[in-house]
């Protein structure tokens, strides 16, 4: 193993590459999801209903935990 490979600069570059690659993948996935939902309003409605249901559950749970 070449110890010179593990310099601070090389580690920084590897971490930056991983972060940027992950960010781009997420961005592209969200773009496709939004495009899909605009083309299929019935699916958009199902997603919205599910988000509201889950949000309401966690909001209610939060309120009870504060009391």
PDB file of C-alpha atoms in Angstrom:
ATOM      1  CA  UNK A   1       0.000   0.000   0.000  1.00  0.00           C
ATOM      2  CA  UNK A   2       1.351   3.362  -1.028  1.00  0.00           C
ATOM      3  CA  UNK A   3       1.003   5.624   2.015  1.00  0.00           C
ATOM      4  CA  UNK A   4       1.394   8.756  -0.124  1.00  0.00           C
ATOM      5  CA  UNK A   5      -2.039   8.118  -1.669  1.00  0.00           C
ATOM      6  CA  UNK A   6      -3.801   8.998   1.586  1.00  0.00           C
ATOM      7  CA  UNK A   7      -2.963  12.676   1.670  1.00  0.00           C
ATOM      8  CA  UNK A   8      -5.395  15.192   3.078  1.00  0.00           C
ATOM      9  CA  UNK A   9      -5.941  16.642  -0.395  1.00  0.00           C
ATOM     10  CA  UNK A  10      -6.782  13.243  -1.937  1.00  0.00           C
ATOM     11  CA  UNK A  11      -9.188  12.360   0.865  1.00  0.00           C
ATOM     12  CA  UNK A  12     -10.877  15.752   0.469  1.00  0.00           C
ATOM     13  CA  UNK A  13     -11.270  15.151  -3.282  1.00  0.00           C
ATOM     14  CA  UNK A  14     -12.781  11.696  -2.763  1.00  0.00           C
ATOM     15  CA  UNK A  15     -15.277  13.003  -0.200  1.00  0.00           C
ATOM     16  CA  UNK A  16     -16.186  15.912  -2.476  1.00  0.00           C
ATOM     17  CA  UNK A  17     -16.748  13.540  -5.414  1.00  0.00           C
ATOM     18  CA  UNK A  18     -19.020  11.329  -3.315  1.00  0.00           C
ATOM     19  CA  UNK A  19     -21.033  14.293  -2.039  1.00  0.00           C
ATOM     20  CA  UNK A  20     -21.460  15.867  -5.473  1.00  0.00           C
ATOM     21  CA  UNK A  21     -22.382  12.565  -7.128  1.00  0.00           C
ATOM     22  CA  UNK A  22     -25.010  11.920  -4.461  1.00  0.00           C
ATOM     23  CA  UNK A  23     -26.409  15.438  -4.804  1.00  0.00           C
ATOM     24  CA  UNK A  24     -26.760  15.137  -8.564  1.00  0.00           C
ATOM     25  CA  UNK A  25     -28.441  11.739  -8.326  1.00  0.00           C
ATOM     26  CA  UNK A  26     -30.962  13.106  -5.839  1.00  0.00           C
ATOM     27  CA  UNK A  27     -31.603  16.175  -7.968  1.00  0.00           C
ATOM     28  CA  UNK A  28     -32.215  14.159 -11.133  1.00  0.00           C
ATOM     29  CA  UNK A  29     -34.500  11.735  -9.270  1.00  0.00           C
ATOM     30  CA  UNK A  30     -36.584  14.603  -7.908  1.00  0.00           C
ATOM     31  CA  UNK A  31     -36.789  16.197 -11.366  1.00  0.00           C
ATOM     32  CA  UNK A  32     -38.133  12.950 -12.839  1.00  0.00           C
ATOM     33  CA  UNK A  33     -40.584  12.502  -9.961  1.00  0.00           C
ATOM     34  CA  UNK A  34     -41.977  16.022 -10.419  1.00  0.00           C
ATOM     35  CA  UNK A  35     -42.273  15.542 -14.169  1.00  0.00           C
ATOM     36  CA  UNK A  36     -44.076  12.223 -13.645  1.00  0.00           C
ATOM     37  CA  UNK A  37     -46.488  13.749 -11.129  1.00  0.00           C
ATOM     38  CA  UNK A  38     -47.383  16.619 -13.454  1.00  0.00           C
ATOM     39  CA  UNK A  39     -48.225  14.111 -16.199  1.00  0.00           C
ATOM     40  CA  UNK A  40     -50.359  11.892 -13.947  1.00  0.00           C
ATOM     41  CA  UNK A  41     -52.640  13.982 -11.694  1.00  0.00           C
ATOM     42  CA  UNK A  42     -54.284  10.897 -10.151  1.00  0.00           C
ATOM     43  CA  UNK A  43     -50.892   9.697  -8.914  1.00  0.00           C
ATOM     44  CA  UNK A  44     -50.119  13.211  -7.708  1.00  0.00           C
ATOM     45  CA  UNK A  45     -53.357  13.167  -5.683  1.00  0.00           C
ATOM     46  CA  UNK A  46     -52.467   9.803  -4.111  1.00  0.00           C
ATOM     47  CA  UNK A  47     -49.031  11.106  -3.128  1.00  0.00           C
ATOM     48  CA  UNK A  48     -50.504  14.286  -1.667  1.00  0.00           C
ATOM     49  CA  UNK A  49     -53.058  12.305   0.347  1.00  0.00           C
ATOM     50  CA  UNK A  50     -50.326  10.043   1.721  1.00  0.00           C
ATOM     51  CA  UNK A  51     -48.105  13.005   2.645  1.00  0.00           C
ATOM     52  CA  UNK A  52     -50.997  14.688   4.448  1.00  0.00           C
ATOM     53  CA  UNK A  53     -51.891  11.475   6.286  1.00  0.00           C
ATOM     54  CA  UNK A  54     -48.319  10.884   7.469  1.00  0.00           C
ATOM     55  CA  UNK A  55     -47.767  14.555   8.308  1.00  0.00           C
ATOM     56  CA  UNK A  56     -50.942  14.678  10.366  1.00  0.00           C
ATOM     57  CA  UNK A  57     -49.902  11.542  12.275  1.00  0.00           C
ATOM     58  CA  UNK A  58     -46.485  12.935  13.184  1.00  0.00           C
ATOM     59  CA  UNK A  59     -47.859  16.400  13.939  1.00  0.00           C
ATOM     60  CA  UNK A  60     -50.418  14.882  16.317  1.00  0.00           C
ATOM     61  CA  UNK A  61     -47.732  12.716  17.907  1.00  0.00           C
ATOM     62  CA  UNK A  62     -45.537  15.797  18.384  1.00  0.00           C
ATOM     63  CA  UNK A  63     -48.374  17.746  20.015  1.00  0.00           C
ATOM     64  CA  UNK A  64     -49.073  14.939  22.489  1.00  0.00           C
ATOM     65  CA  UNK A  65     -45.385  14.605  23.349  1.00  0.00           C
ATOM     66  CA  UNK A  66     -45.183  18.315  24.189  1.00  0.00           C
ATOM     67  CA  UNK A  67     -47.987  18.098  26.762  1.00  0.00           C
TER      68      UNK A  67
END
